[in-house]
């Protein structure tokens, strides 16, 4: 790919920004900008704590690619970090995963076998043996392991299935106001960030939204990086909102330049509106059928009266 000059970069940004404004409302753009502020704040807080660099060093030690700057430090020929981590990971994962379902109430007992069968099916479909190995390795290396669980509507031919994936700690950003892991449910937001290709956005979210994404943009430094492939930072932002007195979880998927790709709150509102319209149509249809039956009965009674006296009433 031929490098762009500053003028070409500016034209690209203006073109993509214009496309973004054409497909998003002012409220959506403002919301996306707020999420980007949250992401930068959480990223800078993690950087301030030194976690990003520390975990990168751990990975280099594990891979055996760490550079020893000090000549006085011994450079071992044997990678003891890798053997230590892999040995513990093998011991932790060398066991069968068994699912046990216990009833919460006596009336739940007849359904335990069905629930266990469903849980085993989900476990097999998600290839949990491999994912638990990845999770335990990261937990041993970084001191923490993270699983992300989402409902995938496209699996099982549209029936849907829980999608369980291990997440690298460097890719998860939690509200800096939360300093205790036990208070994580009180966080204002949790964000997962990962790199994805622009082509994947075309396939998953459609051409209109994918064309509005600025390729190779670093959302933290707000600069476009040179890259042979067009990529973008995919953000998954979890927040909560209150509706009808009930707290609900909201997931917004967006690009690092503020293009909202999917919003579960909007999708739920559309679904509820569609269901209300369907219920309303069914109500009118039912009332119409009842009215037609009543009219038919009244008509039959009128005909009987007109034919009176008859065989039934001589």
PDB file of C-alpha atoms in Angstrom:
ATOM      1  CA  UNK A   1       0.000   0.000   0.000  1.00  0.00           C
ATOM      2  CA  UNK A   2       1.411   3.394  -1.027  1.00  0.00           C
ATOM      3  CA  UNK A   3       1.927   5.758   1.957  1.00  0.00           C
ATOM      4  CA  UNK A   4      -0.460   8.724   2.089  1.00  0.00           C
ATOM      5  CA  UNK A   5       0.661  12.305   2.615  1.00  0.00           C
ATOM      6  CA  UNK A   6      -0.882  14.666   5.163  1.00  0.00           C
ATOM      7  CA  UNK A   7      -3.335  16.146   2.663  1.00  0.00           C
ATOM      8  CA  UNK A   8      -4.609  12.698   1.673  1.00  0.00           C
ATOM      9  CA  UNK A   9      -5.033  11.760   5.323  1.00  0.00           C
ATOM     10  CA  UNK A  10      -7.088  14.894   5.918  1.00  0.00           C
ATOM     11  CA  UNK A  11      -9.291  14.162   2.899  1.00  0.00           C
ATOM     12  CA  UNK A  12      -9.801  10.592   4.123  1.00  0.00           C
ATOM     13  CA  UNK A  13     -10.819  11.773   7.604  1.00  0.00           C
ATOM     14  CA  UNK A  14     -13.262  14.345   6.184  1.00  0.00           C
ATOM     15  CA  UNK A  15     -14.791  11.759   3.835  1.00  0.00           C
ATOM     16  CA  UNK A  16     -15.251   9.152   6.569  1.00  0.00           C
ATOM     17  CA  UNK A  17     -16.576  11.740   9.039  1.00  0.00           C
ATOM     18  CA  UNK A  18     -19.179  12.900   6.513  1.00  0.00           C
ATOM     19  CA  UNK A  19     -20.311   9.289   5.994  1.00  0.00           C
ATOM     20  CA  UNK A  20     -20.518   8.783   9.770  1.00  0.00           C
ATOM     21  CA  UNK A  21     -22.739  11.862  10.174  1.00  0.00           C
ATOM     22  CA  UNK A  22     -24.994  10.630   7.357  1.00  0.00           C
ATOM     23  CA  UNK A  23     -25.779   7.290   9.044  1.00  0.00           C
ATOM     24  CA  UNK A  24     -25.764   8.351  12.721  1.00  0.00           C
ATOM     25  CA  UNK A  25     -27.898  10.806  14.673  1.00  0.00           C
ATOM     26  CA  UNK A  26     -26.408  13.620  16.760  1.00  0.00           C
ATOM     27  CA  UNK A  27     -27.370  11.690  19.897  1.00  0.00           C
ATOM     28  CA  UNK A  28     -25.514   8.573  18.693  1.00  0.00           C
ATOM     29  CA  UNK A  29     -22.418  10.614  17.793  1.00  0.00           C
ATOM     30  CA  UNK A  30     -22.428  12.260  21.230  1.00  0.00           C
ATOM     31  CA  UNK A  31     -22.825   8.855  22.900  1.00  0.00           C
ATOM     32  CA  UNK A  32     -19.936   7.379  20.874  1.00  0.00           C
ATOM     33  CA  UNK A  33     -17.675  10.306  21.814  1.00  0.00           C
ATOM     34  CA  UNK A  34     -18.482   9.727  25.496  1.00  0.00           C
ATOM     35  CA  UNK A  35     -17.534   6.059  25.162  1.00  0.00           C
ATOM     36  CA  UNK A  36     -14.226   7.033  23.516  1.00  0.00           C
ATOM     37  CA  UNK A  37     -13.477   9.381  26.429  1.00  0.00           C
ATOM     38  CA  UNK A  38     -14.135   6.487  28.830  1.00  0.00           C
ATOM     39  CA  UNK A  39     -11.848   4.171  26.830  1.00  0.00           C
ATOM     40  CA  UNK A  40      -8.971   6.670  26.755  1.00  0.00           C
ATOM     41  CA  UNK A  41      -9.385   7.326  30.477  1.00  0.00           C
ATOM     42  CA  UNK A  42      -9.316   3.608  31.352  1.00  0.00           C
ATOM     43  CA  UNK A  43      -6.382   2.960  28.983  1.00  0.00           C
ATOM     44  CA  UNK A  44      -4.329   5.791  30.490  1.00  0.00           C
ATOM     45  CA  UNK A  45      -5.121   4.575  34.020  1.00  0.00           C
ATOM     46  CA  UNK A  46      -3.917   1.054  33.184  1.00  0.00           C
ATOM     47  CA  UNK A  47      -0.828   2.569  31.573  1.00  0.00           C
ATOM     48  CA  UNK A  48      -0.209   4.713  34.673  1.00  0.00           C
ATOM     49  CA  UNK A  49      -0.275   1.594  36.847  1.00  0.00           C
ATOM     50  CA  UNK A  50       2.272  -0.021  34.548  1.00  0.00           C
ATOM     51  CA  UNK A  51       0.100  -3.069  33.877  1.00  0.00           C
ATOM     52  CA  UNK A  52       0.311  -2.989  30.081  1.00  0.00           C
ATOM     53  CA  UNK A  53       4.123  -2.928  30.032  1.00  0.00           C
ATOM     54  CA  UNK A  54       4.347  -5.449  32.883  1.00  0.00           C
ATOM     55  CA  UNK A  55       2.109  -7.997  31.144  1.00  0.00           C
ATOM     56  CA  UNK A  56       3.972  -7.500  27.866  1.00  0.00           C
ATOM     57  CA  UNK A  57       7.234  -8.251  29.687  1.00  0.00           C
ATOM     58  CA  UNK A  58       5.693 -11.417  31.168  1.00  0.00           C
ATOM     59  CA  UNK A  59       4.727 -12.582  27.676  1.00  0.00           C
ATOM     60  CA  UNK A  60       8.244 -11.921  26.389  1.00  0.00           C
ATOM     61  CA  UNK A  61       9.725 -13.911  29.294  1.00  0.00           C
ATOM     62  CA  UNK A  62       7.309 -16.777  28.536  1.00  0.00           C
ATOM     63  CA  UNK A  63       8.247 -16.694  24.822  1.00  0.00           C
ATOM     64  CA  UNK A  64      11.961 -16.499  25.659  1.00  0.00           C
ATOM     65  CA  UNK A  65      12.417 -13.295  23.659  1.00  0.00           C
ATOM     66  CA  UNK A  66      13.247 -10.916  26.477  1.00  0.00           C
ATOM     67  CA  UNK A  67      16.259  -8.653  25.870  1.00  0.00           C
ATOM     68  CA  UNK A  68      18.639  -8.309  28.806  1.00  0.00           C
ATOM     69  CA  UNK A  69      19.855  -4.707  28.866  1.00  0.00           C
ATOM     70  CA  UNK A  70      22.178  -5.101  31.819  1.00  0.00           C
ATOM     71  CA  UNK A  71      25.378  -7.018  31.024  1.00  0.00           C
ATOM     72  CA  UNK A  72      25.646  -8.097  34.666  1.00  0.00           C
ATOM     73  CA  UNK A  73      22.259  -9.888  34.558  1.00  0.00           C
ATOM     74  CA  UNK A  74      22.554 -13.568  33.694  1.00  0.00           C
ATOM     75  CA  UNK A  75      20.940 -14.554  30.418  1.00  0.00           C
ATOM     76  CA  UNK A  76      19.758 -18.130  31.013  1.00  0.00           C
ATOM     77  CA  UNK A  77      19.899 -20.649  28.201  1.00  0.00           C
ATOM     78  CA  UNK A  78      16.838 -22.445  29.545  1.00  0.00           C
ATOM     79  CA  UNK A  79      13.472 -20.664  29.575  1.00  0.00           C
ATOM     80  CA  UNK A  80      12.407 -21.471  33.137  1.00  0.00           C
ATOM     81  CA  UNK A  81       9.361 -19.158  32.912  1.00  0.00           C
ATOM     82  CA  UNK A  82       7.823 -21.133  30.052  1.00  0.00           C
ATOM     83  CA  UNK A  83       8.413 -24.532  31.646  1.00  0.00           C
ATOM     84  CA  UNK A  84       7.046 -23.333  34.998  1.00  0.00           C
ATOM     85  CA  UNK A  85       3.863 -21.872  33.464  1.00  0.00           C
ATOM     86  CA  UNK A  86       3.219 -24.789  31.112  1.00  0.00           C
ATOM     87  CA  UNK A  87       3.781 -27.356  33.871  1.00  0.00           C
ATOM     88  CA  UNK A  88       1.229 -25.726  36.168  1.00  0.00           C
ATOM     89  CA  UNK A  89      -1.216 -25.234  33.283  1.00  0.00           C
ATOM     90  CA  UNK A  90      -1.020 -28.937  32.413  1.00  0.00           C
ATOM     91  CA  UNK A  91      -1.722 -29.920  36.032  1.00  0.00           C
ATOM     92  CA  UNK A  92      -4.665 -27.525  36.323  1.00  0.00           C
ATOM     93  CA  UNK A  93      -6.258 -28.697  33.051  1.00  0.00           C
ATOM     94  CA  UNK A  94      -5.566 -32.427  33.426  1.00  0.00           C
ATOM     95  CA  UNK A  95      -9.040 -33.282  34.632  1.00  0.00           C
ATOM     96  CA  UNK A  96     -12.490 -33.961  33.244  1.00  0.00           C
ATOM     97  CA  UNK A  97     -14.957 -31.089  33.246  1.00  0.00           C
ATOM     98  CA  UNK A  98     -18.124 -32.344  34.949  1.00  0.00           C
ATOM     99  CA  UNK A  99     -21.269 -30.236  35.274  1.00  0.00           C
ATOM    100  CA  UNK A 100     -23.524 -30.717  38.280  1.00  0.00           C
ATOM    101  CA  UNK A 101     -26.969 -29.093  38.429  1.00  0.00           C
ATOM    102  CA  UNK A 102     -28.587 -28.658  41.844  1.00  0.00           C
ATOM    103  CA  UNK A 103     -32.221 -27.555  42.298  1.00  0.00           C
ATOM    104  CA  UNK A 104     -32.880 -24.272  44.056  1.00  0.00           C
ATOM    105  CA  UNK A 105     -36.360 -25.412  45.090  1.00  0.00           C
ATOM    106  CA  UNK A 106     -37.934 -28.889  45.411  1.00  0.00           C
ATOM    107  CA  UNK A 107     -40.032 -28.236  42.310  1.00  0.00           C
ATOM    108  CA  UNK A 108     -36.851 -27.752  40.214  1.00  0.00           C
ATOM    109  CA  UNK A 109     -35.590 -31.311  40.744  1.00  0.00           C
ATOM    110  CA  UNK A 110     -37.420 -32.899  37.735  1.00  0.00           C
ATOM    111  CA  UNK A 111     -35.685 -30.419  35.403  1.00  0.00           C
ATOM    112  CA  UNK A 112     -32.095 -30.991  36.624  1.00  0.00           C
ATOM    113  CA  UNK A 113     -31.284 -33.650  34.026  1.00  0.00           C
ATOM    114  CA  UNK A 114     -32.511 -31.441  31.184  1.00  0.00           C
ATOM    115  CA  UNK A 115     -30.498 -28.458  32.454  1.00  0.00           C
ATOM    116  CA  UNK A 116     -27.361 -30.623  32.778  1.00  0.00           C
ATOM    117  CA  UNK A 117     -27.796 -31.941  29.221  1.00  0.00           C
ATOM    118  CA  UNK A 118     -28.104 -28.381  27.892  1.00  0.00           C
ATOM    119  CA  UNK A 119     -25.021 -27.262  29.853  1.00  0.00           C
ATOM    120  CA  UNK A 120     -22.999 -30.213  28.489  1.00  0.00           C
ATOM    121  CA  UNK A 121     -24.100 -29.325  24.955  1.00  0.00           C
ATOM    122  CA  UNK A 122     -22.984 -25.698  25.432  1.00  0.00           C
ATOM    123  CA  UNK A 123     -19.647 -26.915  26.868  1.00  0.00           C
ATOM    124  CA  UNK A 124     -18.960 -29.173  23.875  1.00  0.00           C
ATOM    125  CA  UNK A 125     -19.985 -26.587  21.300  1.00  0.00           C
ATOM    126  CA  UNK A 126     -17.695 -23.984  22.873  1.00  0.00           C
ATOM    127  CA  UNK A 127     -14.704 -26.395  22.973  1.00  0.00           C
ATOM    128  CA  UNK A 128     -14.209 -25.553  26.634  1.00  0.00           C
ATOM    129  CA  UNK A 129     -11.196 -27.832  27.148  1.00  0.00           C
ATOM    130  CA  UNK A 130      -9.077 -25.688  24.824  1.00  0.00           C
ATOM    131  CA  UNK A 131     -10.455 -22.397  26.159  1.00  0.00           C
ATOM    132  CA  UNK A 132      -9.918 -23.370  29.792  1.00  0.00           C
ATOM    133  CA  UNK A 133      -6.293 -24.163  28.940  1.00  0.00           C
ATOM    134  CA  UNK A 134      -5.851 -20.655  27.467  1.00  0.00           C
ATOM    135  CA  UNK A 135      -7.613 -19.133  30.487  1.00  0.00           C
ATOM    136  CA  UNK A 136      -5.506 -21.025  33.055  1.00  0.00           C
ATOM    137  CA  UNK A 137      -2.265 -20.185  31.234  1.00  0.00           C
ATOM    138  CA  UNK A 138      -3.109 -16.481  31.339  1.00  0.00           C
ATOM    139  CA  UNK A 139      -4.193 -16.716  34.977  1.00  0.00           C
ATOM    140  CA  UNK A 140      -0.825 -18.248  35.857  1.00  0.00           C
ATOM    141  CA  UNK A 141       1.107 -15.673  33.805  1.00  0.00           C
ATOM    142  CA  UNK A 142      -0.774 -12.471  34.686  1.00  0.00           C
ATOM    143  CA  UNK A 143      -2.455 -13.351  37.967  1.00  0.00           C
ATOM    144  CA  UNK A 144      -5.921 -12.987  36.476  1.00  0.00           C
ATOM    145  CA  UNK A 145      -8.109 -14.748  33.916  1.00  0.00           C
ATOM    146  CA  UNK A 146     -11.213 -13.425  32.175  1.00  0.00           C
ATOM    147  CA  UNK A 147     -14.064 -15.126  30.322  1.00  0.00           C
ATOM    148  CA  UNK A 148     -16.519 -13.222  28.131  1.00  0.00           C
ATOM    149  CA  UNK A 149     -19.977 -14.781  27.686  1.00  0.00           C
ATOM    150  CA  UNK A 150     -22.310 -13.490  24.962  1.00  0.00           C
ATOM    151  CA  UNK A 151     -25.395 -14.868  23.282  1.00  0.00           C
ATOM    152  CA  UNK A 152     -24.651 -15.547  19.602  1.00  0.00           C
ATOM    153  CA  UNK A 153     -27.922 -15.294  17.645  1.00  0.00           C
ATOM    154  CA  UNK A 154     -26.376 -16.702  14.441  1.00  0.00           C
ATOM    155  CA  UNK A 155     -25.387 -20.114  15.812  1.00  0.00           C
ATOM    156  CA  UNK A 156     -27.510 -23.269  15.483  1.00  0.00           C
ATOM    157  CA  UNK A 157     -29.181 -21.915  12.337  1.00  0.00           C
ATOM    158  CA  UNK A 158     -30.561 -18.848  14.074  1.00  0.00           C
ATOM    159  CA  UNK A 159     -31.648 -20.570  17.290  1.00  0.00           C
ATOM    160  CA  UNK A 160     -28.707 -19.030  19.166  1.00  0.00           C
ATOM    161  CA  UNK A 161     -26.111 -20.315  21.631  1.00  0.00           C
ATOM    162  CA  UNK A 162     -23.957 -18.852  24.442  1.00  0.00           C
ATOM    163  CA  UNK A 163     -20.515 -17.916  23.090  1.00  0.00           C
ATOM    164  CA  UNK A 164     -17.732 -18.249  25.700  1.00  0.00           C
ATOM    165  CA  UNK A 165     -14.287 -16.752  24.957  1.00  0.00           C
ATOM    166  CA  UNK A 166     -11.172 -16.188  27.115  1.00  0.00           C
ATOM    167  CA  UNK A 167     -10.094 -12.523  27.068  1.00  0.00           C
ATOM    168  CA  UNK A 168      -6.535 -11.209  27.394  1.00  0.00           C
ATOM    169  CA  UNK A 169      -6.305  -8.911  30.464  1.00  0.00           C
ATOM    170  CA  UNK A 170      -4.516  -6.270  28.367  1.00  0.00           C
ATOM    171  CA  UNK A 171      -7.628  -5.953  26.179  1.00  0.00           C
ATOM    172  CA  UNK A 172     -10.105  -5.286  29.002  1.00  0.00           C
ATOM    173  CA  UNK A 173     -10.538  -1.788  30.453  1.00  0.00           C
ATOM    174  CA  UNK A 174     -12.597  -1.195  33.605  1.00  0.00           C
ATOM    175  CA  UNK A 175     -13.856   2.058  35.065  1.00  0.00           C
ATOM    176  CA  UNK A 176     -10.819   3.504  36.965  1.00  0.00           C
ATOM    177  CA  UNK A 177     -13.126   4.496  39.838  1.00  0.00           C
ATOM    178  CA  UNK A 178     -13.306   0.785  40.755  1.00  0.00           C
ATOM    179  CA  UNK A 179     -10.219  -0.272  42.715  1.00  0.00           C
ATOM    180  CA  UNK A 180     -11.549  -3.506  44.256  1.00  0.00           C
ATOM    181  CA  UNK A 181     -12.383  -6.538  42.114  1.00  0.00           C
ATOM    182  CA  UNK A 182     -15.365  -7.281  44.372  1.00  0.00           C
ATOM    183  CA  UNK A 183     -16.930  -3.938  43.362  1.00  0.00           C
ATOM    184  CA  UNK A 184     -16.687  -4.539  39.619  1.00  0.00           C
ATOM    185  CA  UNK A 185     -20.498  -4.817  39.310  1.00  0.00           C
ATOM    186  CA  UNK A 186     -20.703  -1.177  40.404  1.00  0.00           C
ATOM    187  CA  UNK A 187     -18.473   0.008  37.521  1.00  0.00           C
ATOM    188  CA  UNK A 188     -19.947   2.631  35.220  1.00  0.00           C
ATOM    189  CA  UNK A 189     -18.499   0.801  32.228  1.00  0.00           C
ATOM    190  CA  UNK A 190     -16.345  -2.116  31.114  1.00  0.00           C
ATOM    191  CA  UNK A 191     -14.701  -2.010  27.671  1.00  0.00           C
ATOM    192  CA  UNK A 192     -13.032  -4.701  25.592  1.00  0.00           C
ATOM    193  CA  UNK A 193     -10.779  -3.517  22.761  1.00  0.00           C
ATOM    194  CA  UNK A 194      -9.373  -5.635  19.940  1.00  0.00           C
ATOM    195  CA  UNK A 195      -8.087  -5.184  16.396  1.00  0.00           C
ATOM    196  CA  UNK A 196     -10.278  -6.332  13.516  1.00  0.00           C
ATOM    197  CA  UNK A 197     -10.076  -5.957   9.759  1.00  0.00           C
ATOM    198  CA  UNK A 198     -12.292  -3.513   7.873  1.00  0.00           C
ATOM    199  CA  UNK A 199     -13.374  -6.455   5.709  1.00  0.00           C
ATOM    200  CA  UNK A 200     -14.833  -8.223   8.764  1.00  0.00           C
ATOM    201  CA  UNK A 201     -16.922  -5.101   9.445  1.00  0.00           C
ATOM    202  CA  UNK A 202     -18.246  -5.257   5.857  1.00  0.00           C
ATOM    203  CA  UNK A 203     -19.302  -8.864   6.370  1.00  0.00           C
ATOM    204  CA  UNK A 204     -20.783  -8.506   9.861  1.00  0.00           C
ATOM    205  CA  UNK A 205     -22.263  -4.987   9.939  1.00  0.00           C
ATOM    206  CA  UNK A 206     -22.856  -4.066   6.311  1.00  0.00           C
ATOM    207  CA  UNK A 207     -21.208  -1.887   3.698  1.00  0.00           C
ATOM    208  CA  UNK A 208     -22.740   1.399   4.868  1.00  0.00           C
ATOM    209  CA  UNK A 209     -21.272   1.254   8.376  1.00  0.00           C
ATOM    210  CA  UNK A 210     -17.945  -0.280   7.321  1.00  0.00           C
ATOM    211  CA  UNK A 211     -17.296   2.495   4.794  1.00  0.00           C
ATOM    212  CA  UNK A 212     -17.642   5.119   7.555  1.00  0.00           C
ATOM    213  CA  UNK A 213     -14.753   3.651   9.589  1.00  0.00           C
ATOM    214  CA  UNK A 214     -11.379   5.424   9.427  1.00  0.00           C
ATOM    215  CA  UNK A 215      -8.816   2.651   8.822  1.00  0.00           C
ATOM    216  CA  UNK A 216      -5.749   2.201  11.053  1.00  0.00           C
ATOM    217  CA  UNK A 217      -6.776   4.929  13.502  1.00  0.00           C
ATOM    218  CA  UNK A 218      -5.304   4.773  17.014  1.00  0.00           C
ATOM    219  CA  UNK A 219      -8.201   5.995  19.220  1.00  0.00           C
ATOM    220  CA  UNK A 220      -5.910   6.780  22.175  1.00  0.00           C
ATOM    221  CA  UNK A 221      -3.369   8.955  20.360  1.00  0.00           C
ATOM    222  CA  UNK A 222      -5.921   9.903  17.665  1.00  0.00           C
ATOM    223  CA  UNK A 223      -3.452   9.346  14.807  1.00  0.00           C
ATOM    224  CA  UNK A 224      -3.593   7.174  11.687  1.00  0.00           C
ATOM    225  CA  UNK A 225      -0.862   4.537  11.599  1.00  0.00           C
ATOM    226  CA  UNK A 226       0.725   3.098   8.468  1.00  0.00           C
ATOM    227  CA  UNK A 227      -0.367  -0.488   7.896  1.00  0.00           C
ATOM    228  CA  UNK A 228      -0.398  -2.852   4.941  1.00  0.00           C
ATOM    229  CA  UNK A 229      -3.930  -4.010   5.843  1.00  0.00           C
ATOM    230  CA  UNK A 230      -6.904  -1.789   6.652  1.00  0.00           C
ATOM    231  CA  UNK A 231      -7.758  -2.438  10.308  1.00  0.00           C
ATOM    232  CA  UNK A 232      -9.677  -0.732  13.079  1.00  0.00           C
ATOM    233  CA  UNK A 233      -9.983  -0.939  16.861  1.00  0.00           C
ATOM    234  CA  UNK A 234     -13.229  -2.712  17.735  1.00  0.00           C
ATOM    235  CA  UNK A 235     -14.675  -1.593  21.082  1.00  0.00           C
ATOM    236  CA  UNK A 236     -17.288  -3.532  23.050  1.00  0.00           C
ATOM    237  CA  UNK A 237     -18.713  -1.188  25.679  1.00  0.00           C
ATOM    238  CA  UNK A 238     -20.818  -2.609  28.511  1.00  0.00           C
ATOM    239  CA  UNK A 239     -22.924  -0.135  30.522  1.00  0.00           C
ATOM    240  CA  UNK A 240     -26.169  -0.270  32.494  1.00  0.00           C
ATOM    241  CA  UNK A 241     -29.388   1.714  32.222  1.00  0.00           C
ATOM    242  CA  UNK A 242     -32.699   1.809  34.059  1.00  0.00           C
ATOM    243  CA  UNK A 243     -35.959   1.045  32.277  1.00  0.00           C
ATOM    244  CA  UNK A 244     -39.341   0.786  34.002  1.00  0.00           C
ATOM    245  CA  UNK A 245     -37.600   0.615  37.374  1.00  0.00           C
ATOM    246  CA  UNK A 246     -35.379  -2.288  36.284  1.00  0.00           C
ATOM    247  CA  UNK A 247     -31.603  -2.199  35.678  1.00  0.00           C
ATOM    248  CA  UNK A 248     -30.593  -3.641  32.303  1.00  0.00           C
ATOM    249  CA  UNK A 249     -27.226  -4.380  30.714  1.00  0.00           C
ATOM    250  CA  UNK A 250     -26.330  -2.567  27.484  1.00  0.00           C
ATOM    251  CA  UNK A 251     -23.680  -3.600  24.977  1.00  0.00           C
ATOM    252  CA  UNK A 252     -22.546  -1.149  22.304  1.00  0.00           C
ATOM    253  CA  UNK A 253     -20.126  -2.321  19.612  1.00  0.00           C
ATOM    254  CA  UNK A 254     -18.305   0.506  17.857  1.00  0.00           C
ATOM    255  CA  UNK A 255     -15.136   1.424  16.011  1.00  0.00           C
ATOM    256  CA  UNK A 256     -12.275   3.433  17.478  1.00  0.00           C
ATOM    257  CA  UNK A 257     -13.335   6.509  15.509  1.00  0.00           C
ATOM    258  CA  UNK A 258     -16.888   6.509  16.897  1.00  0.00           C
ATOM    259  CA  UNK A 259     -19.003   4.568  14.392  1.00  0.00           C
ATOM    260  CA  UNK A 260     -21.656   2.625  16.318  1.00  0.00           C
ATOM    261  CA  UNK A 261     -21.997  -0.800  14.718  1.00  0.00           C
ATOM    262  CA  UNK A 262     -24.493  -2.471  17.054  1.00  0.00           C
ATOM    263  CA  UNK A 263     -26.475  -1.378  20.103  1.00  0.00           C
ATOM    264  CA  UNK A 264     -28.443  -3.897  22.180  1.00  0.00           C
ATOM    265  CA  UNK A 265     -30.638  -1.168  23.694  1.00  0.00           C
ATOM    266  CA  UNK A 266     -31.814   0.003  20.279  1.00  0.00           C
ATOM    267  CA  UNK A 267     -32.255  -3.599  19.122  1.00  0.00           C
ATOM    268  CA  UNK A 268     -34.360  -4.375  22.224  1.00  0.00           C
ATOM    269  CA  UNK A 269     -36.515  -1.280  21.694  1.00  0.00           C
ATOM    270  CA  UNK A 270     -37.126  -2.252  18.057  1.00  0.00           C
ATOM    271  CA  UNK A 271     -37.963  -5.811  19.090  1.00  0.00           C
ATOM    272  CA  UNK A 272     -40.400  -4.645  21.788  1.00  0.00           C
ATOM    273  CA  UNK A 273     -42.026  -2.217  19.366  1.00  0.00           C
ATOM    274  CA  UNK A 274     -42.379  -4.941  16.754  1.00  0.00           C
ATOM    275  CA  UNK A 275     -43.835  -7.331  19.338  1.00  0.00           C
ATOM    276  CA  UNK A 276     -46.319  -4.688  20.518  1.00  0.00           C
ATOM    277  CA  UNK A 277     -47.428  -4.113  16.925  1.00  0.00           C
ATOM    278  CA  UNK A 278     -47.810  -7.854  16.430  1.00  0.00           C
ATOM    279  CA  UNK A 279     -49.822  -8.203  19.664  1.00  0.00           C
ATOM    280  CA  UNK A 280     -51.959  -5.259  18.608  1.00  0.00           C
ATOM    281  CA  UNK A 281     -52.600  -6.838  15.190  1.00  0.00           C
ATOM    282  CA  UNK A 282     -53.466 -10.154  16.835  1.00  0.00           C
ATOM    283  CA  UNK A 283     -55.848  -8.352  19.224  1.00  0.00           C
ATOM    284  CA  UNK A 284     -57.604  -6.570  16.357  1.00  0.00           C
ATOM    285  CA  UNK A 285     -57.692  -9.788  14.333  1.00  0.00           C
ATOM    286  CA  UNK A 286     -59.161 -11.688  17.292  1.00  0.00           C
ATOM    287  CA  UNK A 287     -61.785  -9.001  17.884  1.00  0.00           C
ATOM    288  CA  UNK A 288     -62.570  -8.968  14.169  1.00  0.00           C
ATOM    289  CA  UNK A 289     -63.058 -12.743  14.182  1.00  0.00           C
ATOM    290  CA  UNK A 290     -65.264 -12.485  17.265  1.00  0.00           C
ATOM    291  CA  UNK A 291     -67.300  -9.726  15.609  1.00  0.00           C
ATOM    292  CA  UNK A 292     -67.680 -11.761  12.421  1.00  0.00           C
ATOM    293  CA  UNK A 293     -68.827 -14.778  14.449  1.00  0.00           C
ATOM    294  CA  UNK A 294     -71.298 -12.603  16.351  1.00  0.00           C
ATOM    295  CA  UNK A 295     -72.594 -11.026  13.131  1.00  0.00           C
ATOM    296  CA  UNK A 296     -72.977 -14.484  11.591  1.00  0.00           C
ATOM    297  CA  UNK A 297     -74.895 -15.716  14.645  1.00  0.00           C
ATOM    298  CA  UNK A 298     -77.151 -12.649  14.626  1.00  0.00           C
ATOM    299  CA  UNK A 299     -77.781 -13.128  10.921  1.00  0.00           C
ATOM    300  CA  UNK A 300     -78.715 -16.789  11.452  1.00  0.00           C
ATOM    301  CA  UNK A 301     -81.097 -15.774  14.233  1.00  0.00           C
ATOM    302  CA  UNK A 302     -82.672 -13.157  11.971  1.00  0.00           C
ATOM    303  CA  UNK A 303     -83.092 -15.724   9.199  1.00  0.00           C
ATOM    304  CA  UNK A 304     -84.730 -18.116  11.653  1.00  0.00           C
ATOM    305  CA  UNK A 305     -87.097 -15.369  12.717  1.00  0.00           C
ATOM    306  CA  UNK A 306     -87.926 -14.587   9.113  1.00  0.00           C
ATOM    307  CA  UNK A 307     -88.642 -18.271   8.401  1.00  0.00           C
ATOM    308  CA  UNK A 308     -90.734 -18.659  11.539  1.00  0.00           C
ATOM    309  CA  UNK A 309     -92.842 -20.863  11.844  1.00  0.00           C
ATOM    310  CA  UNK A 310     -90.476 -23.600  10.756  1.00  0.00           C
ATOM    311  CA  UNK A 311     -89.591 -27.231  11.506  1.00  0.00           C
ATOM    312  CA  UNK A 312     -87.912 -26.248  14.745  1.00  0.00           C
ATOM    313  CA  UNK A 313     -90.666 -23.933  15.883  1.00  0.00           C
ATOM    314  CA  UNK A 314     -93.961 -25.032  14.224  1.00  0.00           C
TER     315      UNK A 314
END
